[in-house]
mmCIF file of C-alpha atoms in Angstrom:
data_model
loop_
_atom_site.group_PDB
_atom_site.id
_atom_site.type_symbol
_atom_site.label_atom_id
_atom_site.label_comp_id
_atom_site.label_asym_id
_atom_site.label_seq_id
_atom_site.Cartn_x
_atom_site.Cartn_y
_atom_site.Cartn_z
ATOM 1 C CA MET A 111 4.795 7.550 -6.106
ATOM 2 C CA ILE A 112 5.270 7.527 -2.369
ATOM 3 C CA ASN A 113 7.365 10.629 -2.039
ATOM 4 C CA GLY A 114 6.844 14.335 -1.966
ATOM 5 C CA ARG A 115 3.388 15.878 -1.886
ATOM 6 C CA GLY A 116 1.726 12.708 -3.166
ATOM 7 C CA PHE A 117 2.960 10.737 -0.197
ATOM 8 C CA GLY A 118 1.793 13.392 2.248
ATOM 9 C CA MET A 119 -1.733 13.403 0.768
ATOM 10 C CA ARG A 120 -1.906 9.640 0.782
ATOM 11 C CA ALA A 121 -0.584 9.439 4.313
ATOM 12 C CA ARG A 122 -3.173 11.926 5.576
ATOM 13 C CA GLN A 123 -5.984 9.967 3.959
ATOM 14 C CA LEU A 124 -4.823 6.691 5.426
ATOM 15 C CA MET A 125 -4.227 8.193 8.843
ATOM 16 C CA VAL A 126 -7.810 9.493 8.805
ATOM 17 C CA THR A 127 -9.484 6.270 7.723
ATOM 18 C CA GLY A 128 -7.059 3.587 8.342
ATOM 19 C CA THR A 129 -4.384 4.620 10.715
ATOM 20 C CA ILE A 130 -6.687 2.497 11.679
ATOM 21 C CA VAL A 131 -5.524 -0.755 10.840
ATOM 22 C CA LEU A 132 -4.948 -3.196 13.593
ATOM 23 C CA THR A 133 -2.006 -5.181 14.625
ATOM 24 C CA ALA A 134 -2.339 -8.831 14.154
ATOM 25 C CA ALA A 135 -1.254 -11.708 16.207
ATOM 26 C CA ALA A 136 1.171 -12.255 18.939
ATOM 27 C CA GLY A 137 3.833 -13.752 16.831
ATOM 28 C CA CYS A 138 6.308 -11.670 15.054
ATOM 29 C CA SER A 139 8.171 -12.968 12.128
ATOM 30 C CA ALA A 140 11.784 -13.720 12.711
ATOM 31 C CA SER A 141 13.619 -13.483 9.427
ATOM 32 C CA ASP A 142 16.755 -15.362 8.562
ATOM 33 C CA ASP A 143 18.947 -12.641 10.044
ATOM 34 C CA GLY A 144 16.504 -11.287 12.621
ATOM 35 C CA ALA A 145 16.118 -12.095 16.300
ATOM 36 C CA PRO A 146 14.795 -15.441 17.538
ATOM 37 C CA ALA A 147 11.221 -15.420 18.845
ATOM 38 C CA THR A 148 11.854 -16.275 22.490
ATOM 39 C CA ASN A 149 9.143 -15.643 25.063
ATOM 40 C CA PRO A 150 10.263 -13.489 28.000
ATOM 41 C CA SER A 151 9.758 -14.465 31.619
ATOM 42 C CA PRO A 152 6.328 -13.552 33.051
ATOM 43 C CA GLU A 153 6.052 -10.424 35.183
ATOM 44 C CA PRO A 154 3.888 -9.942 38.275
ATOM 45 C CA ALA A 155 0.497 -8.309 37.769
ATOM 46 C CA VAL A 156 -0.057 -4.721 38.872
ATOM 47 C CA SER A 157 -3.114 -2.835 40.020
ATOM 48 C CA ILE A 158 -4.823 -1.012 37.144
ATOM 49 C CA PRO A 159 -6.183 2.434 38.158
ATOM 50 C CA ALA A 160 -9.960 2.710 37.929
ATOM 51 C CA ASP A 161 -9.613 6.208 36.476
ATOM 52 C CA PRO A 162 -9.068 5.799 32.691
ATOM 53 C CA THR A 163 -6.928 8.934 32.536
ATOM 54 C CA GLN A 164 -4.550 7.564 35.148
ATOM 55 C CA ALA A 165 -4.551 4.083 33.634
ATOM 56 C CA PHE A 166 -3.720 5.407 30.156
ATOM 57 C CA ALA A 167 -1.088 7.788 31.508
ATOM 58 C CA ALA A 168 0.660 4.892 33.220
ATOM 59 C CA ALA A 169 0.418 2.776 30.071
ATOM 60 C CA LYS A 170 1.775 5.606 27.933
ATOM 61 C CA ALA A 171 4.748 6.051 30.266
ATOM 62 C CA ARG A 172 5.775 2.455 29.532
ATOM 63 C CA LEU A 173 5.650 2.763 25.752
ATOM 64 C CA GLY A 174 9.054 2.150 24.250
ATOM 65 C CA THR A 175 10.634 0.863 27.455
ATOM 66 C CA GLN A 176 10.594 -2.805 26.397
ATOM 67 C CA SER A 177 11.019 -4.624 23.126
ATOM 68 C CA ALA A 178 7.840 -6.311 21.971
ATOM 69 C CA HIS A 179 5.944 -8.075 19.245
ATOM 70 C CA PHE A 180 3.122 -6.136 17.614
ATOM 71 C CA GLY A 181 0.675 -6.455 14.765
ATOM 72 C CA GLN A 182 -2.139 -4.963 12.766
ATOM 73 C CA ASP A 183 -5.322 -6.861 11.893
ATOM 74 C CA THR A 184 -7.825 -5.126 9.646
ATOM 75 C CA GLY A 185 -9.653 -8.158 8.316
ATOM 76 C CA ASP A 186 -8.045 -7.481 4.936
ATOM 77 C CA GLY A 187 -4.837 -9.408 4.388
ATOM 78 C CA ARG A 188 -3.381 -6.671 2.202
ATOM 79 C CA TYR A 189 -3.077 -4.344 5.188
ATOM 80 C CA ASP A 190 -2.261 -6.820 7.955
ATOM 81 C CA TYR A 191 1.198 -7.461 9.367
ATOM 82 C CA THR A 192 3.091 -8.724 12.389
ATOM 83 C CA GLY A 193 6.318 -7.268 13.721
ATOM 84 C CA THR A 194 9.027 -6.893 16.339
ATOM 85 C CA VAL A 195 10.475 -3.674 17.729
ATOM 86 C CA ASP A 196 13.760 -3.240 19.564
ATOM 87 C CA ALA A 197 13.082 -0.734 22.328
ATOM 88 C CA LYS A 198 16.775 -0.002 22.830
ATOM 89 C CA THR A 199 17.436 1.140 19.269
ATOM 90 C CA GLY A 200 13.944 1.820 17.924
ATOM 91 C CA SER A 201 14.652 -0.506 14.990
ATOM 92 C CA TRP A 202 11.797 -2.735 13.841
ATOM 93 C CA GLU A 203 10.753 -5.320 11.300
ATOM 94 C CA ILE A 204 7.276 -6.069 9.969
ATOM 95 C CA THR A 205 6.075 -8.945 7.819
ATOM 96 C CA GLY A 206 2.987 -8.583 5.677
ATOM 97 C CA LYS A 207 1.547 -10.508 2.773
ATOM 98 C CA GLU A 208 4.428 -11.085 0.349
ATOM 99 C CA TYR A 209 6.751 -8.496 1.895
ATOM 100 C CA VAL A 210 9.062 -7.698 4.793
ATOM 101 C CA VAL A 211 10.147 -4.193 5.776
ATOM 102 C CA ARG A 212 12.954 -3.546 8.231
ATOM 103 C CA ARG A 213 13.950 -0.154 9.640
ATOM 104 C CA VAL A 214 17.402 0.176 11.178
ATOM 105 C CA GLY A 215 18.049 3.705 12.381
ATOM 106 C CA THR A 216 16.991 5.889 9.456
ATOM 107 C CA GLU A 217 17.564 3.179 6.837
ATOM 108 C CA LEU A 218 14.861 1.015 5.257
ATOM 109 C CA TYR A 219 15.262 -2.487 3.857
ATOM 110 C CA VAL A 220 12.558 -4.248 1.838
ATOM 111 C CA ARG A 221 12.020 -7.836 0.751
ATOM 112 C CA ALA A 222 9.145 -8.794 -1.540
ATOM 113 C CA GLY A 223 7.764 -11.524 -3.730
ATOM 114 C CA GLY A 224 4.681 -12.568 -5.675
ATOM 115 C CA THR A 225 2.210 -9.932 -6.816
ATOM 116 C CA ILE A 226 3.715 -7.293 -4.498
ATOM 117 C CA LEU A 227 7.068 -7.591 -6.225
ATOM 118 C CA GLU A 228 5.415 -7.467 -9.629
ATOM 119 C CA SER A 229 3.624 -4.205 -8.756
ATOM 120 C CA MET A 230 6.710 -2.375 -7.483
ATOM 121 C CA LEU A 231 8.101 0.565 -9.432
ATOM 122 C CA ILE A 232 11.685 -0.670 -9.619
ATOM 123 C CA GLU A 233 14.386 -1.394 -12.151
ATOM 124 C CA PRO A 234 14.333 -4.877 -13.705
ATOM 125 C CA ALA A 235 17.755 -5.612 -12.228
ATOM 126 C CA VAL A 236 16.487 -4.747 -8.738
ATOM 127 C CA ARG A 237 13.384 -6.884 -9.301
ATOM 128 C CA ASP A 238 15.576 -9.823 -10.273
ATOM 129 C CA ARG A 239 17.698 -9.444 -7.148
ATOM 130 C CA LEU A 240 14.608 -9.330 -4.924
ATOM 131 C CA ALA A 241 13.173 -12.373 -6.673
ATOM 132 C CA ALA A 242 16.422 -14.157 -5.818
ATOM 133 C CA GLY A 243 16.022 -13.318 -2.117
ATOM 134 C CA ALA A 244 17.987 -10.079 -1.747
ATOM 135 C CA TRP A 245 16.883 -7.039 0.261
ATOM 136 C CA ALA A 246 16.424 -3.593 -1.288
ATOM 137 C CA HIS A 247 17.900 -0.667 0.640
ATOM 138 C CA THR A 248 16.075 2.637 0.266
ATOM 139 C CA ALA A 249 15.605 5.967 2.009
ATOM 140 C CA LEU A 250 12.701 6.981 4.214
ATOM 141 C CA PRO A 251 9.926 8.535 2.107
ATOM 142 C CA ASN A 252 9.631 12.307 1.892
ATOM 143 C CA GLY A 253 7.092 13.462 4.456
ATOM 144 C CA HIS A 254 7.543 10.310 6.511
ATOM 145 C CA GLU A 255 6.509 12.183 9.660
ATOM 146 C CA LEU A 256 3.008 12.406 8.156
ATOM 147 C CA SER A 257 2.967 8.637 7.867
ATOM 148 C CA VAL A 258 2.019 6.074 10.502
ATOM 149 C CA THR A 259 4.385 3.240 9.617
ATOM 150 C CA PHE A 260 7.355 5.398 8.712
ATOM 151 C CA HIS A 261 6.954 7.837 11.586
ATOM 152 C CA ASP A 262 9.845 7.854 14.060
ATOM 153 C CA GLU A 263 7.468 6.801 16.849
ATOM 154 C CA PHE A 264 6.223 3.671 15.077
ATOM 155 C CA PRO A 265 4.991 1.222 16.313
ATOM 156 C CA TRP A 266 4.192 2.931 19.621
ATOM 157 C CA ASN A 267 2.071 5.487 17.758
ATOM 158 C CA LEU A 268 -0.433 2.693 17.090
ATOM 159 C CA THR A 269 -1.765 3.465 20.570
ATOM 160 C CA ASN A 270 -2.626 7.063 19.606
ATOM 161 C CA PRO A 271 -6.311 6.359 18.858
ATOM 162 C CA ALA A 272 -6.775 5.221 22.462
ATOM 163 C CA LEU A 273 -4.685 8.042 23.928
ATOM 164 C CA GLN A 274 -6.680 10.592 21.906
ATOM 165 C CA ALA A 275 -10.108 9.115 22.684
ATOM 166 C CA LYS A 276 -12.718 11.106 24.598
ATOM 167 C CA ASP A 277 -15.362 10.086 27.136
ATOM 168 C CA VAL A 278 -13.379 6.985 28.070
ATOM 169 C CA THR A 279 -14.963 4.640 30.614
ATOM 170 C CA LYS A 280 -13.713 1.456 32.235
ATOM 171 C CA THR A 281 -15.706 -1.549 31.040
ATOM 172 C CA GLY A 282 -13.787 -4.399 32.700
ATOM 173 C CA ASP A 283 -10.799 -5.173 34.893
ATOM 174 C CA ARG A 284 -8.393 -3.956 32.211
ATOM 175 C CA SER A 285 -10.673 -2.841 29.363
ATOM 176 C CA PHE A 286 -11.883 0.611 28.353
ATOM 177 C CA THR A 287 -14.030 2.203 25.696
ATOM 178 C CA GLY A 288 -14.357 5.731 24.361
ATOM 179 C CA THR A 289 -14.960 7.712 21.204
ATOM 180 C CA ARG A 290 -12.858 9.625 18.752
ATOM 181 C CA THR A 291 -13.928 12.316 16.318
ATOM 182 C CA ILE A 292 -11.991 12.922 13.130
ATOM 183 C CA THR A 293 -12.429 15.324 10.254
ATOM 184 C CA GLN A 294 -12.164 13.718 6.843
ATOM 185 C CA SER A 295 -10.917 15.869 3.996
ATOM 186 C CA PRO A 296 -10.023 18.716 6.395
ATOM 187 C CA TYR A 297 -8.898 20.904 3.482
ATOM 188 C CA SER A 298 -12.260 20.606 1.731
ATOM 189 C CA SER A 299 -14.868 23.387 1.793
ATOM 190 C CA GLN A 300 -17.255 20.781 3.212
ATOM 191 C CA PRO A 301 -15.221 18.588 5.576
ATOM 192 C CA THR A 302 -16.901 15.453 6.932
ATOM 193 C CA VAL A 303 -16.843 14.915 10.684
ATOM 194 C CA LYS A 304 -16.961 11.302 11.784
ATOM 195 C CA LYS A 305 -17.297 9.871 15.289
ATOM 196 C CA PHE A 306 -16.338 6.298 15.994
ATOM 197 C CA LYS A 307 -15.872 3.917 18.895
ATOM 198 C CA VAL A 308 -12.446 3.067 20.286
ATOM 199 C CA GLY A 309 -11.755 0.144 22.591
ATOM 200 C CA ALA A 310 -8.559 -0.501 24.532
ATOM 201 C CA ALA A 311 -7.263 -3.329 26.695
ATOM 202 C CA LEU A 312 -4.275 -3.290 29.025
ATOM 203 C CA ASP A 313 -2.283 -6.356 30.006
ATOM 204 C CA ALA A 314 -1.706 -7.534 33.577
ATOM 205 C CA GLN A 315 1.237 -5.128 33.895
ATOM 206 C CA GLY A 316 -0.834 -2.136 32.789
ATOM 207 C CA ARG A 317 0.682 -1.865 29.306
ATOM 208 C CA PHE A 318 -1.318 -1.337 26.126
ATOM 209 C CA ALA A 319 -2.165 -4.774 24.754
ATOM 210 C CA GLU A 320 -4.910 -4.028 22.215
ATOM 211 C CA ILE A 321 -6.623 -1.067 20.586
ATOM 212 C CA ASP A 322 -9.860 -1.658 18.663
ATOM 213 C CA LEU A 323 -11.130 0.842 16.098
ATOM 214 C CA TYR A 324 -14.701 0.543 14.847
ATOM 215 C CA LEU A 325 -14.356 2.505 11.622
ATOM 216 C CA ASN A 326 -15.959 0.589 8.802
ATOM 217 C CA PRO A 327 -19.753 1.098 8.603
ATOM 218 C CA LYS A 328 -19.984 -1.979 6.363
ATOM 219 C CA THR A 329 -18.694 -4.189 9.184
ATOM 220 C CA PRO A 330 -19.710 -2.328 12.360
ATOM 221 C CA ALA A 331 -19.005 -5.283 14.663
ATOM 222 C CA ARG A 332 -15.559 -5.959 13.209
ATOM 223 C CA PRO A 333 -12.906 -3.506 14.400
ATOM 224 C CA ALA A 334 -9.442 -2.946 13.108
ATOM 225 C CA ILE A 335 -7.095 -4.103 15.847
ATOM 226 C CA PHE A 336 -3.589 -3.170 16.989
ATOM 227 C CA ARG A 337 -1.918 -5.587 19.412
ATOM 228 C CA PHE A 338 1.263 -5.573 21.476
ATOM 229 C CA THR A 339 2.516 -8.821 23.016
ATOM 230 C CA ASP A 340 5.593 -10.494 24.483
ATOM 231 C CA PHE A 341 7.023 -7.370 26.133
ATOM 232 C CA GLY A 342 10.671 -7.946 26.987
ATOM 233 C CA THR A 343 11.188 -10.347 24.097
ATOM 234 C CA PRO A 344 14.786 -10.416 22.801
ATOM 235 C CA ALA A 345 15.219 -8.241 19.727
ATOM 236 C CA ASP A 346 18.363 -7.640 17.711
ATOM 237 C CA ILE A 347 17.336 -6.034 14.445
ATOM 238 C CA THR A 348 20.281 -5.182 12.233
ATOM 239 C CA ALA A 349 20.939 -4.402 8.596
ATOM 240 C CA PRO A 350 20.765 -7.467 6.318
ATOM 241 C CA GLY A 351 23.731 -8.669 4.326
ATOM 242 C CA ASP A 352 22.562 -9.237 0.741
ATOM 243 C CA VAL A 353 21.433 -5.746 -0.314
ATOM 244 C CA VAL A 354 20.706 -3.927 -3.563
ATOM 245 C CA GLU A 355 20.105 -0.169 -3.788
ATOM 246 C CA ALA A 356 16.627 0.983 -4.833
ATOM 247 C CA ASP A 357 14.701 4.228 -5.204
ATOM 248 C CA ARG A 358 12.147 4.993 -2.493
ATOM 249 C CA THR A 359 9.377 4.503 -5.060
ATOM 250 C CA ILE A 360 9.729 0.835 -4.179
ATOM 251 C CA LEU A 361 7.540 1.628 -1.158
ATOM 252 C CA SER A 362 4.588 2.486 -3.388
ATOM 253 C CA GLY A 363 3.912 -1.212 -3.877
ATOM 254 C CA LEU A 364 3.265 -1.730 -0.158
ATOM 255 C CA ALA A 365 -0.123 -1.182 1.488
ATOM 256 C CA LEU A 366 1.345 0.858 4.339
ATOM 257 C CA SER A 367 0.012 4.181 5.590
#
């Protein structure tokens, strides 16, 4: 289940290892009742401070000021998604493999199909409605503030690995690299400390465009990536029309931290 203490433990584990899942491509999915994917007008370039602290501070100050497309790319399709966030309301929608999740205010709406739908812990009647194209309305999971995806600051919190990195240096006109140390199993008598590389790129306006996390020792050259694109894109994310009520356990079928 994805509520209560179980959700908190799972969220902590995923935030330690795979908060660290990257945002995929520029495009966000526009659902049948979502906003059209229209590219905003280009903005003039700005001067990026040479000092990483100043550059990141300026980039952080712009988080949440403009609607944008975003994504997570881990190299594993189960965890990858693209999305759109409305900066004015904080509402967002993400599309992953066989599912769509939309947050409007404090309400969650889920669409699913295929193997994801089959794995969900839901009533048969709810499953049938989803299979027919309906959305399931459910509450935020208990302990959602321990989550990444269901945190109130999502998706802007995807930049946290860069903002929390140490020993950051500028490696290009708008690129930076640093390190981050995390403690795995912090409640264990023998916690494991892990240090990994973090890369970050700013766009021509000094906003966070990409964060790269080199976490997986099996694929050291392949980071998990979070991307933000199309700042200023129109976004009007509202509650869908065809809705069935569902328990929050429906979220357990989604590979979201």
